[in-house]
CSV table of C-alpha atoms and ligand atoms in Angstrom, one decimal:
chain,number,residue,atom,x,y,z
M,14,UNK,CA,179.3,274.2,104.0
M,15,UNK,CA,177.1,272.4,101.4
M,16,UNK,CA,179.0,270.2,99.0
M,17,UNK,CA,176.3,271.9,96.7
M,18,UNK,CA,176.7,275.3,97.7
M,19,UNK,CA,173.3,276.6,96.8
M,20,UNK,CA,171.2,273.6,97.4
M,21,UNK,CA,170.9,273.7,101.5
M,22,UNK,CA,167.4,274.7,102.1
M,23,UNK,CA,166.0,272.7,99.0
M,24,UNK,CA,167.7,269.7,100.9
M,25,UNK,CA,166.1,270.2,103.8
M,26,UNK,CA,163.0,270.9,102.5
M,27,UNK,CA,163.0,267.5,100.4
M,28,UNK,CA,163.8,265.4,103.1
M,29,UNK,CA,161.4,262.6,103.6
M,30,UNK,CA,161.2,259.3,105.9
M,31,UNK,CA,158.5,257.3,105.2
M,32,UNK,CA,157.1,255.3,108.3
M,33,UNK,CA,158.4,251.8,108.3
M,34,UNK,CA,154.9,250.4,108.7
M,35,UNK,CA,154.8,251.6,105.0
M,36,UNK,CA,157.6,249.8,103.8
M,37,UNK,CA,157.2,247.1,101.3
M,38,UNK,CA,159.4,243.9,101.6
M,39,UNK,CA,161.4,242.5,98.7
M,40,UNK,CA,163.3,239.4,99.2
M,41,UNK,CA,165.0,240.8,102.5
M,42,UNK,CA,165.2,244.2,101.1
M,43,UNK,CA,162.5,246.6,102.1
M,44,UNK,CA,161.5,249.8,100.0
M,45,UNK,CA,159.1,252.1,101.2
M,46,UNK,CA,155.8,252.3,99.6
M,47,UNK,CA,153.2,255.2,100.8
M,48,UNK,CA,149.9,253.8,101.4
M,49,UNK,CA,148.5,255.9,98.5
M,50,UNK,CA,151.1,254.4,96.0
M,51,UNK,CA,149.9,252.2,93.1
M,52,UNK,CA,152.5,249.5,91.8
M,53,UNK,CA,154.8,250.7,89.2
M,54,UNK,CA,154.0,250.1,85.5
M,55,UNK,CA,157.5,250.5,84.6
M,56,UNK,CA,158.4,248.4,81.9
M,57,UNK,CA,161.2,245.9,83.2
M,58,UNK,CA,160.8,246.7,87.0
M,59,UNK,CA,160.6,243.3,88.4
M,60,UNK,CA,158.3,242.4,91.3
M,61,UNK,CA,158.4,244.7,94.0
M,62,UNK,CA,161.6,246.7,93.0
M,63,UNK,CA,161.6,250.1,94.0
M,64,UNK,CA,157.7,250.6,93.4
M,65,UNK,CA,157.2,253.8,92.1
M,66,UNK,CA,160.5,254.4,90.8
M,67,UNK,CA,159.9,255.4,87.1
M,68,UNK,CA,162.5,255.4,84.4
M,69,UNK,CA,162.8,258.9,82.5
M,70,UNK,CA,164.9,261.1,80.3
M,71,UNK,CA,165.6,264.1,82.5
M,72,UNK,CA,168.7,265.0,84.4
M,73,UNK,CA,166.6,265.3,87.5
M,74,UNK,CA,165.1,262.1,87.0
M,75,UNK,CA,166.9,260.7,90.0
M,76,UNK,CA,164.0,262.4,91.7
M,77,UNK,CA,161.0,260.2,91.7
M,78,UNK,CA,157.9,262.0,92.4
M,79,UNK,CA,156.4,259.2,94.2
M,80,UNK,CA,159.3,258.6,96.7
M,81,UNK,CA,160.1,262.2,97.0
M,82,UNK,CA,157.9,263.9,99.2
M,83,UNK,CA,157.2,267.5,100.2
M,84,UNK,CA,158.0,267.1,104.2
M,85,UNK,CA,160.7,268.8,105.7
M,86,UNK,CA,163.1,267.8,108.8
M,87,UNK,CA,160.6,268.6,111.4
M,88,UNK,CA,158.3,266.0,109.9
M,89,UNK,CA,161.0,263.4,110.0
M,90,UNK,CA,161.4,263.9,113.8
M,91,UNK,CA,157.7,263.8,114.3
M,92,UNK,CA,157.9,260.1,113.2
M,93,UNK,CA,161.1,258.8,114.5
M,94,UNK,CA,159.1,257.3,117.7
M,95,UNK,CA,157.6,254.8,114.8
M,96,UNK,CA,161.1,253.7,113.9
M,97,UNK,CA,162.5,253.5,117.7
M,98,UNK,CA,159.5,250.9,118.3
M,99,UNK,CA,160.0,248.8,115.5
M,100,UNK,CA,164.2,248.5,115.6
M,101,UNK,CA,165.4,246.0,117.8
M,102,UNK,CA,169.5,246.6,117.8
M,103,UNK,CA,172.5,246.5,119.8
M,104,UNK,CA,174.6,249.5,118.9
M,105,UNK,CA,177.6,247.9,121.2
M,106,UNK,CA,177.9,244.7,119.1
M,107,UNK,CA,177.3,246.5,116.0
M,108,UNK,CA,174.2,244.2,115.2
M,109,UNK,CA,171.0,245.7,113.8
M,110,UNK,CA,168.1,243.5,112.7
M,111,UNK,CA,167.7,246.3,109.9
M,112,UNK,CA,169.5,248.9,108.4
M,113,UNK,CA,168.1,251.9,106.8
M,114,UNK,CA,169.8,253.0,103.3
M,115,UNK,CA,169.3,257.0,103.3
M,116,UNK,CA,169.2,258.5,99.9
M,117,UNK,CA,167.0,260.7,97.7
M,118,UNK,CA,168.0,259.2,94.5
M,119,UNK,CA,165.8,256.4,93.3
M,120,UNK,CA,168.4,255.3,90.8
M,121,UNK,CA,170.9,254.6,93.2
M,122,UNK,CA,168.3,252.6,95.6
M,123,UNK,CA,166.9,250.4,92.5
M,124,UNK,CA,170.6,249.2,91.8
M,125,UNK,CA,171.5,248.8,95.6
M,126,UNK,CA,168.3,246.5,95.6
M,127,UNK,CA,169.2,244.8,92.5
M,128,UNK,CA,172.9,244.1,93.9
M,129,UNK,CA,171.8,243.0,97.3
M,130,UNK,CA,169.4,240.7,95.8
M,131,UNK,CA,171.6,239.3,93.6
M,132,UNK,CA,174.4,238.2,96.0
M,133,UNK,CA,174.7,236.2,99.3
M,134,UNK,CA,171.7,237.4,101.6
M,135,UNK,CA,172.2,239.6,104.2
M,136,UNK,CA,170.8,238.3,107.8
M,137,UNK,CA,169.4,242.1,108.1
M,138,UNK,CA,166.6,243.8,106.8
M,139,UNK,CA,167.7,246.7,104.7
M,140,UNK,CA,165.0,249.4,104.0
M,141,UNK,CA,164.9,252.8,102.3
M,142,UNK,CA,164.7,256.0,103.9
M,143,UNK,CA,164.3,258.6,101.2
M,144,UNK,CA,166.6,261.4,102.8
M,145,UNK,CA,168.4,264.1,101.3
M,146,UNK,CA,171.4,264.9,103.3
M,147,UNK,CA,173.6,268.0,103.3
M,148,UNK,CA,176.8,267.1,101.9
M,149,UNK,CA,179.8,268.9,103.2
M,150,UNK,CA,182.6,269.8,100.9
M,151,UNK,CA,186.2,267.8,101.2
M,152,UNK,CA,187.7,264.4,100.6
M,153,UNK,CA,184.8,261.8,99.2
M,154,UNK,CA,185.5,259.6,102.2
M,155,UNK,CA,184.8,262.5,105.0
M,156,UNK,CA,181.7,263.5,102.7
M,157,UNK,CA,180.5,260.0,103.0
M,158,UNK,CA,181.1,259.4,106.6
M,159,UNK,CA,179.5,263.0,107.7
M,160,UNK,CA,176.7,262.0,105.6
M,161,UNK,CA,176.3,259.0,107.2
M,162,UNK,CA,176.6,260.4,111.0
M,163,UNK,CA,173.6,262.9,110.0
M,164,UNK,CA,171.8,260.0,108.7
M,165,UNK,CA,172.2,258.0,111.9
M,166,UNK,CA,171.0,260.8,114.0
M,167,UNK,CA,167.7,261.4,111.7
M,168,UNK,CA,167.1,257.7,111.4
M,169,UNK,CA,168.0,256.9,115.1
M,170,UNK,CA,169.7,253.5,114.4
M,171,UNK,CA,171.7,251.6,111.9
M,172,UNK,CA,172.4,253.2,108.5
M,173,UNK,CA,174.0,253.2,105.3
M,174,UNK,CA,174.6,256.1,102.9
M,175,UNK,CA,176.4,256.4,99.7
M,176,UNK,CA,178.1,259.1,98.0
M,177,UNK,CA,179.4,258.9,94.5
M,178,UNK,CA,182.1,260.6,92.4
M,179,UNK,CA,183.0,260.9,88.8
M,180,UNK,CA,186.9,261.8,88.6
M,181,UNK,CA,188.7,263.1,85.3
M,182,UNK,CA,192.2,262.3,85.6
M,183,UNK,CA,193.0,265.2,83.5
M,184,UNK,CA,191.8,267.3,86.1
M,185,UNK,CA,193.4,265.4,89.0
M,186,UNK,CA,190.1,263.5,90.2
M,187,UNK,CA,187.7,266.3,89.6
M,188,UNK,CA,184.7,267.1,89.5
M,189,UNK,CA,184.7,264.0,92.0
M,190,UNK,CA,182.1,264.4,94.6
M,191,UNK,CA,180.7,267.7,93.0
M,192,UNK,CA,179.7,265.8,89.8
M,193,UNK,CA,176.1,266.4,90.6
M,194,UNK,CA,176.5,270.1,90.1
M,195,UNK,CA,178.6,269.9,86.9
M,196,UNK,CA,176.2,267.7,85.3
M,197,UNK,CA,173.3,269.9,86.6
M,198,UNK,CA,175.0,272.8,84.8
M,199,UNK,CA,176.8,271.6,81.9
M,200,UNK,CA,174.6,268.6,81.0
M,201,UNK,CA,175.6,265.3,78.8
M,202,UNK,CA,177.1,267.3,76.3
M,203,UNK,CA,179.1,269.7,78.4
M,204,UNK,CA,180.7,267.1,80.5
M,205,UNK,CA,182.7,265.6,77.6
M,206,UNK,CA,183.3,269.2,76.4
M,207,UNK,CA,185.5,269.9,79.8
M,208,UNK,CA,187.8,267.3,78.2
M,209,UNK,CA,188.0,268.8,74.6
M,210,UNK,CA,191.7,270.4,75.3
M,211,UNK,CA,193.1,267.3,76.6
M,212,UNK,CA,194.4,264.0,75.2
M,213,UNK,CA,193.5,262.1,78.4
M,214,UNK,CA,189.9,261.3,78.6
M,215,UNK,CA,190.3,258.6,81.3
M,216,UNK,CA,188.4,258.5,84.5
M,217,UNK,CA,186.8,256.5,87.3
M,218,UNK,CA,183.6,256.2,88.9
M,219,UNK,CA,183.9,255.8,92.4
M,220,UNK,CA,181.2,254.8,95.0
M,221,UNK,CA,181.9,255.2,98.9
M,222,UNK,CA,179.3,253.4,101.3
M,223,UNK,CA,179.4,254.5,104.8
M,224,UNK,CA,178.0,252.3,107.5
M,225,UNK,CA,177.2,253.3,111.0
M,226,UNK,CA,175.6,250.9,113.5
M,227,UNK,CA,173.8,254.2,115.1
M,228,UNK,CA,174.0,257.7,116.3
M,229,UNK,CA,177.6,258.6,117.9
M,230,UNK,CA,179.2,255.6,116.4
M,231,UNK,CA,182.0,256.3,113.9
M,232,UNK,CA,181.2,255.2,110.4
M,233,UNK,CA,182.9,252.7,108.5
M,234,UNK,CA,183.6,253.3,104.8
M,235,UNK,CA,184.1,251.4,101.8
M,236,UNK,CA,185.2,252.2,98.3
M,237,UNK,CA,184.5,250.9,95.2
M,238,UNK,CA,186.2,252.2,91.8
M,239,UNK,CA,185.5,251.3,88.1
M,240,UNK,CA,188.1,252.7,85.4
M,241,UNK,CA,186.9,254.0,82.2
M,242,UNK,CA,186.7,257.2,80.1
M,243,UNK,CA,184.5,260.0,79.2
M,244,UNK,CA,182.8,259.8,75.8
M,245,UNK,CA,180.1,262.0,73.9
M,246,UNK,CA,176.9,260.8,75.4
M,247,UNK,CA,175.2,257.5,74.1
M,248,UNK,CA,172.4,255.6,75.5
M,249,UNK,CA,169.3,256.7,77.9
M,250,UNK,CA,169.7,259.6,80.2
M,251,UNK,CA,167.8,258.1,83.0
M,252,UNK,CA,170.5,257.9,85.3
M,253,UNK,CA,173.1,260.5,85.9
M,254,UNK,CA,176.1,260.5,84.0
M,255,UNK,CA,175.9,257.0,82.8
M,256,UNK,CA,175.6,258.2,79.0
M,257,UNK,CA,179.0,259.6,79.0
M,258,UNK,CA,180.8,256.9,81.3
M,259,UNK,CA,182.6,254.0,79.4
M,260,UNK,CA,184.1,251.7,81.7
M,261,UNK,CA,187.4,249.7,80.9
M,262,UNK,CA,187.0,246.7,78.5
M,263,UNK,CA,183.7,247.7,77.4
M,264,UNK,CA,182.4,249.2,74.1
M,265,UNK,CA,179.2,250.7,75.7
M,266,UNK,CA,178.7,253.2,78.1
M,267,UNK,CA,176.9,252.5,81.3
M,268,UNK,CA,173.8,253.9,80.0
M,269,UNK,CA,173.8,251.6,77.0
M,270,UNK,CA,174.8,248.3,78.6
M,271,UNK,CA,172.2,246.0,80.5
M,272,UNK,CA,171.5,247.1,84.0
M,273,UNK,CA,172.6,243.4,85.0
M,274,UNK,CA,175.8,243.9,83.4
M,275,UNK,CA,176.5,247.3,85.2
M,276,UNK,CA,175.5,245.7,88.2
M,277,UNK,CA,178.5,243.4,88.3
M,278,UNK,CA,181.1,245.7,87.2
M,279,UNK,CA,180.0,249.2,88.6
M,280,UNK,CA,181.7,251.2,91.5
M,281,UNK,CA,178.6,250.7,93.3
M,282,UNK,CA,178.7,247.0,93.1
M,283,UNK,CA,182.6,247.1,94.1
M,284,UNK,CA,181.8,249.2,97.0
M,285,UNK,CA,178.6,247.4,98.3
M,286,UNK,CA,180.2,243.9,97.9
M,287,UNK,CA,182.7,245.2,100.3
M,288,UNK,CA,180.4,246.5,102.6
M,289,UNK,CA,178.2,243.0,102.5
M,290,UNK,CA,181.4,241.4,103.6
M,291,UNK,CA,181.4,243.6,106.5
M,292,UNK,CA,177.8,243.1,107.5
M,293,UNK,CA,178.1,239.5,107.1
M,294,UNK,CA,181.3,239.1,109.3
M,295,UNK,CA,181.3,242.0,111.1
M,296,UNK,CA,184.8,242.6,110.6
M,297,UNK,CA,186.9,245.9,110.0
M,298,UNK,CA,187.0,246.8,106.2
M,299,UNK,CA,190.5,246.6,104.7
U,266,LIG,O1,175.8,254.9,88.8
U,266,LIG,C1,175.6,255.8,88.3
U,266,LIG,N1,175.5,256.3,87.2
U,266,LIG,C2,175.3,257.6,86.6
U,266,LIG,N2,175.1,258.6,87.7
U,266,LIG,C3,175.4,258.3,88.9
U,266,LIG,C4,175.6,257.0,89.5
U,266,LIG,N3,175.7,257.2,90.8
U,266,LIG,C5,175.3,258.4,91.0
U,266,LIG,N4,175.0,259.4,90.0
U,266,LIG,C6,174.9,260.7,89.8
U,266,LIG,C7,173.9,261.1,90.7
U,266,LIG,C8,174.3,262.6,91.3
U,266,LIG,O2,174.1,263.2,90.3
U,266,LIG,C9,176.2,262.1,91.4
U,266,LIG,C10,176.3,261.6,92.9
U,266,LIG,O3,176.1,262.4,93.8
U,266,LIG,P1,175.5,261.7,95.1
U,266,LIG,O4,175.4,262.9,96.2
U,266,LIG,O5,176.0,260.6,95.5
U,266,LIG,O6,174.0,261.5,94.9
U,266,LIG,P2,172.3,262.2,95.4
U,266,LIG,O7,172.5,263.5,95.7
U,266,LIG,O8,171.7,262.1,93.6
U,266,LIG,O9,171.8,261.0,95.8
U,266,LIG,P3,172.2,260.8,97.6
U,266,LIG,O10,170.9,261.4,98.1
U,266,LIG,O11,172.4,259.7,97.8
U,266,LIG,O12,172.9,261.7,98.1
U,266,LIG,O13,176.3,261.3,90.3
U,267,LIG,MG1,173.8,263.7,97.3
């Protein structure tokens, strides 16, 4: 059962893995750059960050035309030997010389790069795999874990994924992990309208990273939450529901605030910081 019920075949068709030889190193974080790709002209895109990731104003702007290929899952299998050759890892000790970050969302990737680069360096290389994975229905932690198991199988090694929820307290946490499909259907105007009949506009953004050292290993999960409320859309519409979420203690929505500020208070930052600790210490999460 897919998290987005009508998307399974599209997801499979959109999956793409870029061969590692085509990855671009960015201060210990590698992002895939296809050989035909030109450097990004995006204003404000700093050196090497998510090359080819554009900013845009559509609800579908998470999908990058450069990073998103027309390949399918069979194509991924076809290039896996390239991955195996270049990876040196020991699953039993949970060490890996490189970790793939599997996502189909270019905006997520951009934030993860920025957050990792701003903090303590990792003794691993992190590379991006542009996979759009099937997502099961269920509790957010289980969705993230299952996504990670699938990613580990596809990548054939150490992998991290993340799954993001936007949870309305008036709806007992829904739309939660299904926010992608609510946003798609209702748009930035429709999400705040869902709360029109409620006094309680409070919500939280939740990010769950799941990490697996390789196929067959049980993924570890790391949860980050940022409290806030749902407001009428304000700011750039480049990234998901950013314009309708105003974090607690701020007058600006995620979309209005500077990225560097978002990346120090966001649900993604909080979860990634825990994952970073884990990767640095190889200790179990709290
Ligand atoms: O910081 C964020 N600020 C605003 N919007 C966000 C954020 N982070 C995720 N989002 C959106 C993307 C998607 O509409 C939904 C989560 O769904 P989610 O499955 O986690 O993302 P996705 O399918 O786009 O990428 P992936 O390939 O990593 O699963 O919330
Ligand atoms: Mg997804």
